[in-house]
Coordinates of C-alpha atoms and ligand atoms in Angstrom, one line a residue:
M176 CA 30.7 148.5 178.2
S177 CA 28.4 146.0 179.8
A178 CA 29.7 142.4 179.3
G179 CA 26.3 141.3 178.1
V180 CA 26.8 138.3 175.7
L181 CA 30.4 137.1 176.2
E182 CA 33.1 137.6 178.8
L183 CA 36.6 136.1 178.3
D184 CA 38.7 136.7 181.6
R185 CA 42.3 135.6 181.2
I186 CA 41.9 132.8 179.0
S187 CA 44.9 130.7 178.0
K188 CA 45.3 127.7 175.8
Q189 CA 48.4 125.5 175.0
Y190 CA 48.8 122.7 172.7
R191 CA 51.9 120.6 173.9
K192 CA 54.6 123.3 173.4
V193 CA 52.6 125.8 171.4
T194 CA 50.9 128.7 173.2
A195 CA 47.9 129.3 171.1
V196 CA 46.1 131.7 173.3
T197 CA 47.5 133.6 176.3
G198 CA 45.8 135.9 178.8
L199 CA 43.1 136.8 176.7
D200 CA 40.4 139.2 177.8
L201 CA 37.4 140.1 175.7
E202 CA 33.9 141.5 176.3
L203 CA 31.0 141.5 173.8
A204 CA 27.9 143.6 174.4
D205 CA 24.5 142.5 173.4
G206 CA 24.0 142.6 169.7
E207 CA 27.5 143.6 169.1
M208 CA 29.6 142.4 166.1
L209 CA 33.2 141.8 166.9
A210 CA 35.9 141.2 164.1
L211 CA 38.8 139.3 165.3
V212 CA 41.8 139.8 163.0
G213 CA 45.4 138.7 162.9
P214 CA 47.9 136.9 160.9
S215 CA 47.7 133.1 160.4
G216 CA 48.5 131.2 163.6
C217 CA 48.0 133.9 166.0
G218 CA 45.3 132.1 167.9
K219 CA 41.9 133.5 166.4
S220 CA 40.4 130.1 165.5
T221 CA 41.6 128.7 169.1
A222 CA 39.8 131.6 170.7
L223 CA 36.6 130.9 168.8
R224 CA 36.8 127.1 169.5
L225 CA 37.2 128.0 173.1
V226 CA 34.2 130.1 173.2
A227 CA 32.2 127.4 171.3
G228 CA 33.3 124.7 173.7
L229 CA 35.2 122.9 171.2
E230 CA 38.2 123.1 173.3
A231 CA 38.7 123.7 177.2
P232 CA 40.9 126.6 178.5
D233 CA 43.9 125.7 180.5
S234 CA 43.1 128.6 182.7
G235 CA 40.8 131.6 182.8
R236 CA 37.0 132.0 182.8
I237 CA 34.5 132.2 179.9
R238 CA 31.0 133.6 180.5
I239 CA 28.2 133.4 178.0
G240 CA 25.1 135.4 178.6
R241 CA 26.5 135.9 182.1
E242 CA 26.7 132.3 182.9
L243 CA 30.0 130.7 183.6
V244 CA 30.6 128.0 181.1
A245 CA 34.3 127.4 181.6
G246 CA 36.7 128.0 184.4
D247 CA 36.6 127.6 188.3
G248 CA 35.6 124.0 187.7
A249 CA 32.6 125.0 185.6
W250 CA 32.1 123.1 182.2
R251 CA 29.3 123.5 179.7
S252 CA 29.5 121.4 176.7
A253 CA 29.2 122.9 173.0
E254 CA 25.5 121.9 172.7
R255 CA 24.7 123.6 175.9
R256 CA 26.2 126.9 175.3
R257 CA 23.6 128.7 173.1
V258 CA 26.3 129.4 170.6
G259 CA 25.8 128.9 166.7
I260 CA 28.9 128.3 164.6
V261 CA 29.4 129.0 161.0
F262 CA 32.7 127.4 159.6
Q263 CA 34.8 128.4 156.7
D264 CA 33.9 125.4 154.6
H265 CA 30.2 125.7 155.7
A266 CA 30.4 122.1 156.9
L267 CA 26.9 121.2 155.6
F268 CA 25.6 117.7 155.7
P269 CA 25.8 116.5 152.0
H270 CA 22.8 113.9 152.7
L271 CA 20.6 116.4 154.1
T272 CA 18.3 118.9 152.3
V273 CA 18.6 122.6 152.9
A274 CA 15.6 122.3 155.4
G275 CA 17.1 119.1 157.1
N276 CA 20.3 120.9 157.5
V277 CA 18.7 123.8 159.2
A278 CA 16.5 121.5 161.3
F279 CA 19.4 119.6 162.5
G280 CA 20.2 121.7 165.6
L281 CA 16.6 121.6 166.7
D282 CA 16.4 118.1 167.9
G283 CA 14.5 118.6 171.1
W284 CA 11.9 120.7 169.5
A285 CA 8.2 119.4 168.8
A286 CA 7.7 118.7 164.9
A287 CA 5.3 121.5 164.2
R288 CA 7.3 124.1 166.1
R289 CA 10.6 122.9 164.4
R290 CA 9.0 123.0 160.9
E291 CA 7.9 126.6 161.6
R292 CA 11.3 127.8 162.9
V293 CA 13.0 126.2 159.7
A294 CA 10.5 128.1 157.5
T295 CA 11.2 131.4 159.4
V296 CA 15.0 131.2 159.2
L297 CA 15.0 130.2 155.6
D298 CA 12.8 133.1 154.9
L299 CA 15.2 135.3 156.8
V300 CA 18.0 134.2 154.5
E301 CA 15.8 134.3 151.6
L302 CA 16.3 130.5 150.7
G303 CA 12.7 129.4 151.2
E304 CA 12.3 128.3 147.6
L305 CA 15.3 126.0 147.9
S306 CA 14.4 124.3 151.0
A307 CA 14.2 120.8 149.3
R308 CA 17.6 121.2 147.5
Y309 CA 20.8 119.3 148.7
P310 CA 24.0 121.3 149.2
H311 CA 25.7 120.2 146.0
E312 CA 22.8 121.9 144.2
L313 CA 23.5 125.2 145.8
S314 CA 26.1 128.1 145.0
G315 CA 28.8 129.0 147.5
G316 CA 26.8 132.0 148.5
E317 CA 23.6 130.0 149.0
Q318 CA 25.5 127.3 150.9
Q319 CA 26.9 130.0 153.3
R320 CA 23.3 131.3 153.9
V321 CA 22.3 127.6 154.8
A322 CA 25.1 127.5 157.2
L323 CA 24.1 131.0 158.6
A324 CA 20.5 129.7 158.8
R325 CA 21.5 126.5 160.6
A326 CA 23.6 128.5 163.2
L327 CA 20.6 130.9 163.9
A328 CA 17.8 128.4 164.0
P329 CA 18.1 127.5 167.7
E330 CA 18.0 131.2 168.6
P331 CA 21.5 131.3 170.0
A332 CA 22.9 134.1 172.3
L333 CA 26.0 134.4 170.0
V334 CA 27.1 133.3 166.6
L335 CA 30.6 132.6 165.9
L336 CA 32.1 132.8 162.2
D337 CA 35.4 131.4 161.4
E338 CA 36.6 132.8 158.1
P339 CA 33.1 132.5 156.7
F340 CA 33.7 134.4 153.3
S341 CA 37.3 133.1 152.5
N342 CA 36.1 130.3 150.3
L343 CA 33.8 132.5 148.2
D344 CA 34.6 134.2 144.8
R345 CA 36.3 137.5 145.2
N346 CA 33.4 139.4 143.6
L347 CA 30.8 137.7 145.7
R348 CA 32.5 138.2 149.0
A349 CA 31.7 141.8 149.6
Q350 CA 27.9 141.3 148.7
I351 CA 27.8 138.1 150.9
R352 CA 29.5 139.8 153.9
T353 CA 26.9 142.7 153.7
E354 CA 24.0 140.3 153.4
T355 CA 25.3 138.2 156.4
V356 CA 25.9 141.3 158.6
A357 CA 22.2 142.6 157.8
I358 CA 20.8 139.2 158.8
L359 CA 22.7 139.0 161.9
R360 CA 21.7 142.7 162.7
S361 CA 18.1 142.0 161.8
T362 CA 18.0 139.4 164.5
G363 CA 19.9 141.4 167.1
T364 CA 22.4 138.4 167.5
A365 CA 25.8 139.2 168.8
A366 CA 28.5 137.7 166.6
V367 CA 32.3 137.1 166.5
F368 CA 33.9 137.0 163.1
V369 CA 37.4 135.6 162.6
T370 CA 39.3 136.8 159.6
H371 CA 42.7 137.4 158.5
D372 CA 41.7 140.2 156.1
Q373 CA 42.0 143.7 157.6
A374 CA 39.8 145.3 155.2
E375 CA 37.0 142.7 156.1
A376 CA 37.6 143.3 159.7
L377 CA 37.3 147.1 159.3
A378 CA 34.1 146.7 157.2
T379 CA 32.2 144.2 159.4
G380 CA 33.1 144.9 162.9
D381 CA 31.3 147.3 165.5
R382 CA 34.7 146.8 167.0
V383 CA 37.7 145.1 165.8
G384 CA 40.1 142.9 167.9
V385 CA 43.6 142.7 166.7
M386 CA 45.5 139.6 167.6
R387 CA 49.2 138.6 167.6
D388 CA 50.9 135.6 169.2
G389 CA 47.8 134.6 171.2
R390 CA 47.2 138.0 172.6
I391 CA 44.8 141.1 171.7
E392 CA 47.0 143.8 170.9
Q393 CA 44.2 146.3 170.6
V394 CA 40.5 146.4 170.5
G395 CA 38.2 149.3 169.5
P396 CA 36.1 150.6 166.9
P397 CA 37.3 150.2 163.3
E398 CA 38.4 154.0 163.0
E399 CA 40.4 153.8 166.2
V400 CA 42.3 150.7 165.3
F401 CA 43.0 152.2 161.8
H402 CA 43.9 155.8 162.8
A403 CA 45.0 155.3 166.3
P404 CA 46.9 152.1 166.6
A405 CA 48.2 151.1 169.9
N406 CA 51.7 150.1 168.5
R407 CA 53.7 149.4 165.3
F408 CA 52.4 146.0 164.7
V409 CA 48.6 147.1 164.7
A410 CA 49.7 150.1 162.5
T411 CA 51.2 148.1 159.8
F412 CA 48.8 145.1 160.2
M413 CA 45.7 147.3 159.8
G414 CA 46.8 149.0 156.6
E415 CA 49.7 150.4 154.7
A416 CA 51.9 152.7 157.0
D417 CA 55.1 154.6 156.8
F418 CA 56.8 156.2 159.6
L419 CA 58.5 159.6 159.5
P420 CA 60.9 160.7 162.2
A421 CA 59.6 163.7 163.9
R422 CA 61.3 166.6 166.0
V423 CA 59.3 168.3 168.8
S424 CA 59.3 172.1 168.2
G425 CA 56.9 173.4 170.6
A426 CA 53.3 173.0 169.4
E427 CA 54.5 171.3 166.4
L428 CA 56.2 168.0 165.4
V429 CA 58.3 168.6 162.5
T430 CA 59.0 166.0 159.9
E431 CA 60.6 166.3 156.5
A432 CA 57.3 166.3 154.9
G433 CA 55.8 168.9 157.0
S434 CA 54.4 169.3 160.5
V435 CA 51.6 167.9 162.6
P436 CA 50.4 169.1 166.0
T437 CA 52.4 167.8 169.1
P438 CA 50.1 165.8 171.3
T439 CA 50.1 166.1 175.0
G440 CA 51.6 163.4 177.1
L441 CA 54.6 162.9 175.1
D442 CA 56.5 162.5 178.6
G443 CA 59.9 163.8 177.6
H444 CA 60.1 161.6 174.4
T445 CA 62.1 163.4 171.8
D446 CA 62.7 160.5 169.4
V447 CA 59.3 159.8 168.0
E448 CA 57.8 159.0 164.6
V449 CA 54.4 160.0 162.8
M450 CA 52.5 157.3 161.3
V451 CA 51.4 158.1 157.8
R452 CA 49.1 156.2 155.5
P453 CA 49.1 156.6 151.8
H454 CA 45.9 158.5 151.7
E455 CA 47.4 161.1 154.1
V456 CA 50.4 162.1 151.7
T457 CA 49.7 164.9 149.2
L458 CA 52.1 165.3 146.0
R459 CA 52.5 168.5 144.2
A460 CA 54.7 168.7 141.2
A461 CA 57.3 171.3 141.7
E462 CA 60.5 171.9 139.6
S463 CA 62.6 172.6 142.9
G464 CA 60.9 169.8 144.8
P465 CA 63.1 167.7 146.9
A466 CA 61.1 164.5 146.4
R467 CA 61.1 162.2 143.4
V468 CA 58.5 159.5 142.3
V469 CA 60.4 156.2 142.2
G470 CA 57.5 153.9 141.9
A471 CA 53.8 153.7 140.7
E472 CA 51.3 150.8 141.4
F473 CA 48.3 151.1 139.2
Q474 CA 45.1 150.1 141.3
G475 CA 42.5 151.0 138.9
A476 CA 40.8 154.1 140.2
F477 CA 43.9 154.8 142.2
V478 CA 47.6 154.9 141.7
L479 CA 50.0 154.1 144.9
Y480 CA 53.0 156.1 144.4
T481 CA 56.5 155.4 146.2
V482 CA 58.2 158.7 146.7
V483 CA 61.7 159.2 147.8
L484 CA 62.2 162.1 150.2
A485 CA 65.3 164.4 150.4
S486 CA 66.7 162.1 153.2
G487 CA 66.4 159.1 151.0
R488 CA 63.4 157.8 153.1
T489 CA 60.4 156.7 151.2
V490 CA 56.7 157.3 151.7
R491 CA 53.7 156.0 149.8
S492 CA 51.0 158.2 148.4
L493 CA 47.6 157.1 147.1
Q494 CA 46.4 159.5 144.4
P495 CA 43.3 159.5 142.1
H496 CA 44.3 158.0 138.5
T497 CA 43.9 161.5 137.1
A498 CA 47.0 162.6 138.9
A499 CA 49.5 160.7 136.6
F500 CA 53.1 161.5 137.9
T501 CA 55.7 159.9 135.8
S502 CA 58.8 158.1 137.4
G503 CA 61.4 160.7 138.5
T504 CA 58.9 163.6 138.5
P505 CA 60.3 166.3 141.1
L506 CA 57.6 167.0 143.6
V507 CA 56.7 168.2 147.1
A508 CA 55.1 165.6 149.4
E509 CA 53.2 166.8 152.4
L510 CA 51.3 165.2 155.4
A511 CA 47.5 165.9 155.2
H512 CA 46.3 163.8 158.0
G513 CA 42.9 165.5 158.4
H514 CA 42.9 164.2 162.1
R515 CA 45.3 163.7 164.9
P516 CA 48.1 161.3 163.7
A517 CA 49.4 158.4 165.5
I518 CA 52.9 159.1 167.2
L519 CA 55.2 156.3 168.1
A520 CA 58.1 156.2 170.4
G521 CA 59.9 152.8 169.8
D522 CA 57.1 150.4 168.8
E523 CA 54.4 151.9 171.1
S524 CA 52.0 154.6 170.4
V525 CA 52.5 157.6 172.7
A526 CA 49.9 160.0 171.4
V527 CA 47.6 161.1 174.0
H528 CA 45.6 163.9 172.3
Ligands
ADP101 P1 44.7 131.3 163.5 O1 43.3 130.9 163.6 O2 45.0 132.7 163.9 O3 45.4 131.0 162.2 P2 45.0 129.0 165.3 O4 44.2 129.4 166.6 O5 44.5 128.0 164.3 O6 45.5 130.4 164.5 O7 46.4 128.5 165.9 C1 47.2 129.0 166.9 C2 48.4 128.3 167.2 O8 48.1 127.0 167.7 C3 49.3 127.9 165.8 O9 50.6 127.9 166.2 C4 48.6 126.4 165.5 O10 49.7 125.7 164.8 C5 48.5 126.0 166.9 N1 47.4 124.9 167.0 C6 46.1 125.1 166.7 N2 45.3 124.2 166.9 C7 46.2 123.0 167.3 C8 46.0 121.7 167.6 N3 44.8 121.1 167.6 N4 47.1 121.0 168.0 C9 48.3 121.7 168.0 N5 48.6 123.0 167.7 C10 47.4 123.7 167.3

């Protein structure tokens, strides 16, 4: 992939004794949307602030649009980085109208051109009608769109969004997220979203970067980080995961809930585990079944069952609400991956299919 818009090369940042980011490498292609996800405190915001120029790295290099903006003695201030930022709290100026907020970053522009640009981006976010309102006269979703318009107005090379949806009502979030992605795509602007919500990361990113302790553990398309996690942390952080011990038997890896194909490249590992997500476990009621339902969590359209296997180990199984297994039901639980499953040896993935 060409490092078109952004390149982080071994970036580190420490606050006194806290290592916020360490040896971070990242590349972003033109027009690409990257979701940076990880638990609280893993360094997501620091990474964004380093790209924005709100912090300086202790070591490493940052390039934006192939231009060195930090490292090797170079330093470009935030205003000169061609980066737009959308903060979690929107950070709109309360004493400025919608149009005034959007015009804020267009200081050096001639008045007529600035007016035209403000009108264009307000149309883009469908807020043309509200241009004379003040932030307190807007809904949360509208404020978010003003923040996006303000970030896009100076035609940045890159937009950074720090938990942009987390202050919005739950039922509005998905809609506003879809709108935001559509607006960014229509302008062809590359973006980095920061979120602690794995579902949001999977839904928004062309690629997802999973962070832990200041490092990126894995970066790849959503399907890859979900189905082929690099290690146990990514596997459990990106979705519910159970792990079943497996024994190599020729072309098959045998678990107590059925077999999966043996991947190549096991390199003599015999002590491996198969990652199983709840939607990959089928349940079949059977009098002689060695498994039992021990828990059920009603989720509306689906029910998440906890099933204890013959060994005493538990797996979870996601079933449509029509399945209705009562507690204690004897059954057979079987793996149904539908794709090559992830195989772990220790905490690392070993599956090379
Ligand atoms: P995230 O965005 O993933 O929650 P942050 O980048 O905000 O993580 O923080 C990473 C680590 O750096 C945390 O341990 C946090 O406490 C620390 N940190 C962040 N900003 C500062 C700061 N200005 N001063 C001291 N420590 C900080």
